[in-house]
mmCIF file of C-alpha atoms in Angstrom:
data_model
loop_
_atom_site.group_PDB
_atom_site.id
_atom_site.type_symbol
_atom_site.label_atom_id
_atom_site.label_comp_id
_atom_site.label_asym_id
_atom_site.label_seq_id
_atom_site.Cartn_x
_atom_site.Cartn_y
_atom_site.Cartn_z
ATOM 1 C CA UNK A 22 3.934 2.617 21.811
ATOM 2 C CA UNK A 23 0.438 1.673 20.177
ATOM 3 C CA UNK A 24 -2.359 3.801 20.950
ATOM 4 C CA UNK A 25 -5.536 2.465 22.583
ATOM 5 C CA UNK A 26 -7.238 2.444 19.278
ATOM 6 C CA UNK A 27 -4.085 0.726 17.508
ATOM 7 C CA UNK A 28 -3.810 -1.804 20.287
ATOM 8 C CA UNK A 29 -7.568 -2.779 19.960
ATOM 9 C CA UNK A 30 -6.896 -3.480 16.151
ATOM 10 C CA UNK A 31 -3.463 -4.750 15.911
ATOM 11 C CA UNK A 32 -3.475 -6.873 19.141
ATOM 12 C CA UNK A 33 -7.133 -8.112 18.955
ATOM 13 C CA UNK A 34 -6.603 -11.263 17.020
ATOM 14 C CA UNK A 35 -2.893 -11.970 17.019
ATOM 15 C CA UNK A 36 -0.284 -13.457 19.234
ATOM 16 C CA UNK A 37 0.773 -10.181 20.776
ATOM 17 C CA UNK A 38 4.488 -11.476 19.511
ATOM 18 C CA UNK A 39 5.929 -9.529 16.530
ATOM 19 C CA UNK A 40 8.063 -12.812 16.028
ATOM 20 C CA UNK A 41 4.886 -14.624 15.056
ATOM 21 C CA UNK A 42 2.388 -11.908 14.515
ATOM 22 C CA UNK A 43 2.997 -10.666 10.968
ATOM 23 C CA UNK A 44 0.423 -7.609 11.263
ATOM 24 C CA UNK A 45 1.806 -6.538 14.794
ATOM 25 C CA UNK A 46 5.341 -6.732 13.280
ATOM 26 C CA UNK A 47 4.585 -4.236 10.277
ATOM 27 C CA UNK A 48 2.668 -2.095 12.729
ATOM 28 C CA UNK A 49 5.581 -1.757 15.102
ATOM 29 C CA UNK A 50 8.051 -1.196 12.148
ATOM 30 C CA UNK A 51 5.842 1.713 10.759
ATOM 31 C CA UNK A 52 6.142 3.359 14.069
ATOM 32 C CA UNK A 53 9.844 2.424 15.325
ATOM 33 C CA UNK A 54 11.522 2.451 11.883
ATOM 34 C CA UNK A 55 9.435 4.502 9.543
ATOM 35 C CA UNK A 56 12.734 5.596 7.572
ATOM 36 C CA UNK A 57 13.649 1.996 6.975
ATOM 37 C CA UNK A 58 10.341 1.044 5.705
ATOM 38 C CA UNK A 59 10.199 3.954 3.329
ATOM 39 C CA UNK A 60 13.657 2.869 1.911
ATOM 40 C CA UNK A 61 11.983 -0.498 1.165
ATOM 41 C CA UNK A 62 8.876 0.815 -0.623
ATOM 42 C CA UNK A 63 10.877 3.458 -2.264
ATOM 43 C CA UNK A 64 12.534 0.325 -3.918
ATOM 44 C CA UNK A 65 9.373 -1.510 -4.676
ATOM 45 C CA UNK A 66 8.021 0.464 -7.501
ATOM 46 C CA UNK A 67 4.687 -0.254 -9.096
ATOM 47 C CA UNK A 68 4.403 -1.667 -12.852
ATOM 48 C CA UNK A 69 3.778 1.576 -15.072
ATOM 49 C CA UNK A 70 0.499 -0.082 -16.540
ATOM 50 C CA UNK A 71 -0.952 -0.385 -12.935
ATOM 51 C CA UNK A 72 -0.562 3.319 -12.630
ATOM 52 C CA UNK A 73 -1.573 4.110 -16.082
ATOM 53 C CA UNK A 74 -4.886 1.981 -15.488
ATOM 54 C CA UNK A 75 -6.178 4.194 -12.887
ATOM 55 C CA UNK A 76 -8.773 6.657 -13.756
ATOM 56 C CA UNK A 77 -7.793 10.371 -14.422
ATOM 57 C CA UNK A 78 -9.275 13.764 -14.121
ATOM 58 C CA UNK A 79 -11.689 12.660 -11.444
ATOM 59 C CA UNK A 80 -12.946 14.921 -8.453
ATOM 60 C CA UNK A 81 -12.084 12.919 -5.438
ATOM 61 C CA UNK A 82 -9.531 9.946 -4.524
ATOM 62 C CA UNK A 83 -9.329 8.421 -1.242
ATOM 63 C CA UNK A 84 -6.503 6.319 -0.548
ATOM 64 C CA UNK A 85 -6.366 3.991 2.407
ATOM 65 C CA UNK A 86 -3.344 3.016 4.270
ATOM 66 C CA UNK A 87 -1.211 5.507 2.072
ATOM 67 C CA UNK A 88 2.056 4.785 4.085
ATOM 68 C CA UNK A 89 4.838 6.950 2.905
ATOM 69 C CA UNK A 90 3.327 7.678 -0.516
ATOM 70 C CA UNK A 91 4.346 4.883 -2.833
ATOM 71 C CA UNK A 92 0.812 5.416 -4.832
ATOM 72 C CA UNK A 93 0.077 8.715 -3.350
ATOM 73 C CA UNK A 94 2.506 10.658 -5.417
ATOM 74 C CA UNK A 95 1.120 9.101 -8.491
ATOM 75 C CA UNK A 96 -2.396 10.165 -7.621
ATOM 76 C CA UNK A 97 -1.532 13.954 -7.112
ATOM 77 C CA UNK A 98 -2.542 14.949 -10.630
ATOM 78 C CA UNK A 99 -5.364 12.469 -11.007
ATOM 79 C CA UNK A 100 -7.841 14.388 -8.893
ATOM 80 C CA UNK A 101 -8.966 17.583 -7.997
ATOM 81 C CA UNK A 102 -8.867 16.567 -4.316
ATOM 82 C CA UNK A 103 -6.914 13.283 -2.907
ATOM 83 C CA UNK A 104 -7.545 12.290 0.693
ATOM 84 C CA UNK A 105 -4.535 10.035 1.832
ATOM 85 C CA UNK A 106 -5.584 8.067 5.222
ATOM 86 C CA UNK A 107 -2.960 6.798 7.238
ATOM 87 C CA UNK A 108 -2.872 5.328 10.988
ATOM 88 C CA UNK A 109 0.788 5.558 11.710
ATOM 89 C CA UNK A 110 1.825 9.046 12.561
ATOM 90 C CA UNK A 111 5.456 8.520 11.493
ATOM 91 C CA UNK A 112 4.563 7.478 7.994
ATOM 92 C CA UNK A 113 2.183 10.226 7.716
ATOM 93 C CA UNK A 114 5.052 12.630 8.460
ATOM 94 C CA UNK A 115 7.235 11.127 5.822
ATOM 95 C CA UNK A 116 4.396 11.371 3.501
ATOM 96 C CA UNK A 117 3.698 15.187 4.330
ATOM 97 C CA UNK A 118 7.473 15.759 3.775
ATOM 98 C CA UNK A 119 7.274 14.349 0.226
ATOM 99 C CA UNK A 120 4.127 16.017 -0.566
ATOM 100 C CA UNK A 121 5.803 19.457 0.037
ATOM 101 C CA UNK A 122 7.842 19.053 -3.262
ATOM 102 C CA UNK A 123 5.327 16.859 -5.123
ATOM 103 C CA UNK A 124 2.019 18.474 -4.556
ATOM 104 C CA UNK A 125 2.585 22.553 -4.778
ATOM 105 C CA UNK A 126 -1.122 22.720 -5.342
ATOM 106 C CA UNK A 127 -2.120 21.100 -2.173
ATOM 107 C CA UNK A 128 -4.449 18.699 -3.633
ATOM 108 C CA UNK A 129 -3.626 16.075 -1.097
ATOM 109 C CA UNK A 130 -5.044 15.947 2.407
ATOM 110 C CA UNK A 131 -3.080 13.501 4.563
ATOM 111 C CA UNK A 132 -5.198 12.419 7.534
ATOM 112 C CA UNK A 133 -5.469 9.875 10.340
ATOM 113 C CA UNK A 134 -7.845 7.058 9.971
ATOM 114 C CA UNK A 135 -8.098 3.133 10.151
ATOM 115 C CA UNK A 136 -9.492 0.747 7.248
ATOM 116 C CA UNK A 137 -12.634 0.016 9.315
ATOM 117 C CA UNK A 138 -13.261 3.539 10.367
ATOM 118 C CA UNK A 139 -12.597 5.982 7.519
ATOM 119 C CA UNK A 140 -12.909 9.681 8.217
ATOM 120 C CA UNK A 141 -15.129 10.712 5.209
ATOM 121 C CA UNK A 142 -18.798 10.577 4.210
ATOM 122 C CA UNK A 143 -20.742 8.112 2.239
ATOM 123 C CA UNK A 144 -20.673 8.248 -1.644
ATOM 124 C CA UNK A 145 -17.335 10.698 -1.060
ATOM 125 C CA UNK A 146 -15.017 9.675 -3.737
ATOM 126 C CA UNK A 147 -14.997 8.595 -7.381
ATOM 127 C CA UNK A 148 -11.990 6.158 -6.715
ATOM 128 C CA UNK A 149 -11.124 4.776 -3.538
ATOM 129 C CA UNK A 150 -7.973 2.715 -3.608
ATOM 130 C CA UNK A 151 -5.436 0.863 -1.233
ATOM 131 C CA UNK A 152 -1.906 -0.300 -2.175
ATOM 132 C CA UNK A 153 -0.364 -3.564 -0.729
ATOM 133 C CA UNK A 154 -2.135 -2.945 2.470
ATOM 134 C CA UNK A 155 -5.628 -4.824 2.528
ATOM 135 C CA UNK A 156 -5.838 -8.486 3.945
ATOM 136 C CA UNK A 157 -8.520 -10.475 5.745
ATOM 137 C CA UNK A 158 -7.220 -9.705 8.972
ATOM 138 C CA UNK A 159 -9.105 -7.261 11.075
ATOM 139 C CA UNK A 160 -6.061 -5.178 11.864
ATOM 140 C CA UNK A 161 -5.400 -4.445 8.057
ATOM 141 C CA UNK A 162 -9.049 -4.395 6.696
ATOM 142 C CA UNK A 163 -10.782 -7.381 6.442
ATOM 143 C CA UNK A 164 -14.627 -7.642 5.935
ATOM 144 C CA UNK A 165 -15.087 -4.204 7.852
ATOM 145 C CA UNK A 166 -12.263 -2.528 6.037
ATOM 146 C CA UNK A 167 -13.713 -3.683 2.534
ATOM 147 C CA UNK A 168 -16.947 -2.667 3.277
ATOM 148 C CA UNK A 169 -15.833 0.824 4.547
ATOM 149 C CA UNK A 170 -13.857 1.545 1.243
ATOM 150 C CA UNK A 171 -17.142 0.553 -0.649
ATOM 151 C CA UNK A 172 -19.207 2.873 1.686
ATOM 152 C CA UNK A 173 -17.195 6.109 0.775
ATOM 153 C CA UNK A 174 -17.090 5.144 -3.005
ATOM 154 C CA UNK A 175 -20.299 6.949 -4.961
ATOM 155 C CA UNK A 176 -22.277 4.909 -7.215
ATOM 156 C CA UNK A 177 -20.477 4.442 -10.412
ATOM 157 C CA UNK A 178 -17.072 4.764 -8.849
ATOM 158 C CA UNK A 179 -14.328 2.081 -8.325
ATOM 159 C CA UNK A 180 -12.703 0.524 -5.526
ATOM 160 C CA UNK A 181 -9.274 -0.472 -6.413
ATOM 161 C CA UNK A 182 -6.839 -2.847 -4.641
ATOM 162 C CA UNK A 183 -3.421 -2.360 -5.888
ATOM 163 C CA UNK A 184 -1.005 -5.359 -5.494
ATOM 164 C CA UNK A 185 -3.928 -7.508 -4.090
ATOM 165 C CA UNK A 186 -2.732 -10.206 -1.216
ATOM 166 C CA UNK A 187 -6.106 -11.983 -1.244
ATOM 167 C CA UNK A 188 -7.447 -12.458 -4.807
ATOM 168 C CA UNK A 189 -9.770 -15.236 -4.127
ATOM 169 C CA UNK A 190 -11.344 -13.432 -1.131
ATOM 170 C CA UNK A 191 -11.907 -10.182 -3.086
ATOM 171 C CA UNK A 192 -13.308 -12.244 -6.267
ATOM 172 C CA UNK A 193 -15.855 -13.700 -3.801
ATOM 173 C CA UNK A 194 -16.805 -10.248 -2.897
ATOM 174 C CA UNK A 195 -17.312 -9.113 -6.644
ATOM 175 C CA UNK A 196 -13.947 -7.765 -7.487
ATOM 176 C CA UNK A 197 -12.484 -8.399 -10.998
ATOM 177 C CA UNK A 198 -8.800 -9.077 -11.172
ATOM 178 C CA UNK A 199 -6.087 -7.424 -13.691
ATOM 179 C CA UNK A 200 -2.570 -8.396 -14.103
ATOM 180 C CA UNK A 201 0.122 -6.810 -16.552
ATOM 181 C CA UNK A 202 2.737 -8.376 -18.355
ATOM 182 C CA UNK A 203 6.318 -7.640 -18.095
ATOM 183 C CA UNK A 204 9.074 -8.294 -15.644
ATOM 184 C CA UNK A 205 9.214 -6.161 -12.672
ATOM 185 C CA UNK A 206 12.370 -5.441 -10.450
ATOM 186 C CA UNK A 207 12.956 -4.139 -6.959
ATOM 187 C CA UNK A 208 15.262 -1.253 -7.736
ATOM 188 C CA UNK A 209 17.532 -0.386 -5.074
ATOM 189 C CA UNK A 210 19.764 2.880 -5.101
ATOM 190 C CA UNK A 211 22.741 0.663 -4.468
ATOM 191 C CA UNK A 212 24.380 -2.723 -4.251
ATOM 192 C CA UNK A 213 24.919 -2.146 -0.554
ATOM 193 C CA UNK A 214 21.461 -0.947 -0.173
ATOM 194 C CA UNK A 215 20.214 -3.956 -1.535
ATOM 195 C CA UNK A 216 22.202 -6.260 0.601
ATOM 196 C CA UNK A 217 21.279 -4.636 3.547
ATOM 197 C CA UNK A 218 17.505 -4.456 3.090
ATOM 198 C CA UNK A 219 17.191 -7.845 1.501
ATOM 199 C CA UNK A 220 18.923 -9.100 4.738
ATOM 200 C CA UNK A 221 16.206 -7.446 6.695
ATOM 201 C CA UNK A 222 13.152 -8.026 4.686
ATOM 202 C CA UNK A 223 13.883 -11.252 2.758
ATOM 203 C CA UNK A 224 16.421 -13.337 4.407
ATOM 204 C CA UNK A 225 15.973 -16.343 2.522
ATOM 205 C CA UNK A 226 17.600 -14.403 -0.578
ATOM 206 C CA UNK A 227 20.647 -13.020 1.310
ATOM 207 C CA UNK A 228 22.884 -15.396 0.122
ATOM 208 C CA UNK A 229 21.958 -15.161 -3.510
ATOM 209 C CA UNK A 230 22.157 -11.569 -3.733
ATOM 210 C CA UNK A 231 25.303 -11.317 -1.868
ATOM 211 C CA UNK A 232 26.800 -13.736 -4.565
ATOM 212 C CA UNK A 233 25.228 -11.831 -7.485
ATOM 213 C CA UNK A 234 25.828 -8.434 -5.821
ATOM 214 C CA UNK A 235 22.773 -7.088 -7.507
ATOM 215 C CA UNK A 236 21.093 -3.338 -7.263
ATOM 216 C CA UNK A 237 18.271 -4.557 -9.550
ATOM 217 C CA UNK A 238 16.504 -7.691 -7.930
ATOM 218 C CA UNK A 239 13.865 -9.806 -9.619
ATOM 219 C CA UNK A 240 10.789 -10.443 -7.782
ATOM 220 C CA UNK A 241 10.914 -14.300 -8.500
ATOM 221 C CA UNK A 242 14.240 -14.518 -6.583
ATOM 222 C CA UNK A 243 12.456 -13.029 -3.398
ATOM 223 C CA UNK A 244 9.687 -15.425 -3.579
ATOM 224 C CA UNK A 245 6.990 -12.972 -3.740
ATOM 225 C CA UNK A 246 4.344 -11.774 -6.303
ATOM 226 C CA UNK A 247 5.506 -8.515 -8.080
ATOM 227 C CA UNK A 248 3.420 -5.388 -7.959
ATOM 228 C CA UNK A 249 2.001 -5.766 -11.401
ATOM 229 C CA UNK A 250 -1.813 -6.528 -10.694
ATOM 230 C CA UNK A 251 -5.024 -5.053 -9.049
ATOM 231 C CA UNK A 252 -8.394 -5.877 -8.179
ATOM 232 C CA UNK A 253 -11.529 -3.530 -8.913
ATOM 233 C CA UNK A 254 -15.254 -3.274 -8.333
ATOM 234 C CA UNK A 255 -17.628 -0.877 -9.926
ATOM 235 C CA UNK A 256 -19.881 0.424 -7.086
ATOM 236 C CA UNK A 257 -23.481 0.046 -7.997
ATOM 237 C CA UNK A 258 -26.204 1.005 -5.359
#
């Protein structure tokens, strides 16, 4: 199921049991049920001000852990070239399928790579970004992954972590935090879709969602931080 490179990263520090190892559980989901994962992230839309904050009209953007394109599709028209790096082959396949319609000019190049070994040169991009993916764990970035993102960003460019999970850790590495006002919802395509996916991914909210029969679910009810923030660092060398 996992390649040798994947196993080295995702099994190195965890328990090896997806029931207790969150990193491993997500990585198996990406490979075993990629369409299920895509249904979830398609509902978890980013705050419009997060998208609006990102630089436009730049030469190159690198996105790390692009997944199925939640952020990638927003980057297509912001740079002359976008490199979307994603280690899970099934997620790359979905992203390439979406880009067939969203990127007629073929600005986006989807490629394999890991946080700690990005397949681009030093000082390559004006913006290097990751969305809801970077954590302090080795498998999902850690110190090595953050250093790699900074390596491929040119002097004067920005490294941006959208929907950050580890704000104090990023602050200790010189990142500034921005949070936008306004309520954000998980927008499912139907009430039935909401009930199904909430039961899988947010089981503690299952009873309440079933009672209210909502398609549009507040993040507060799910007990998670909404995607309306980012952390960034201006690279100076």
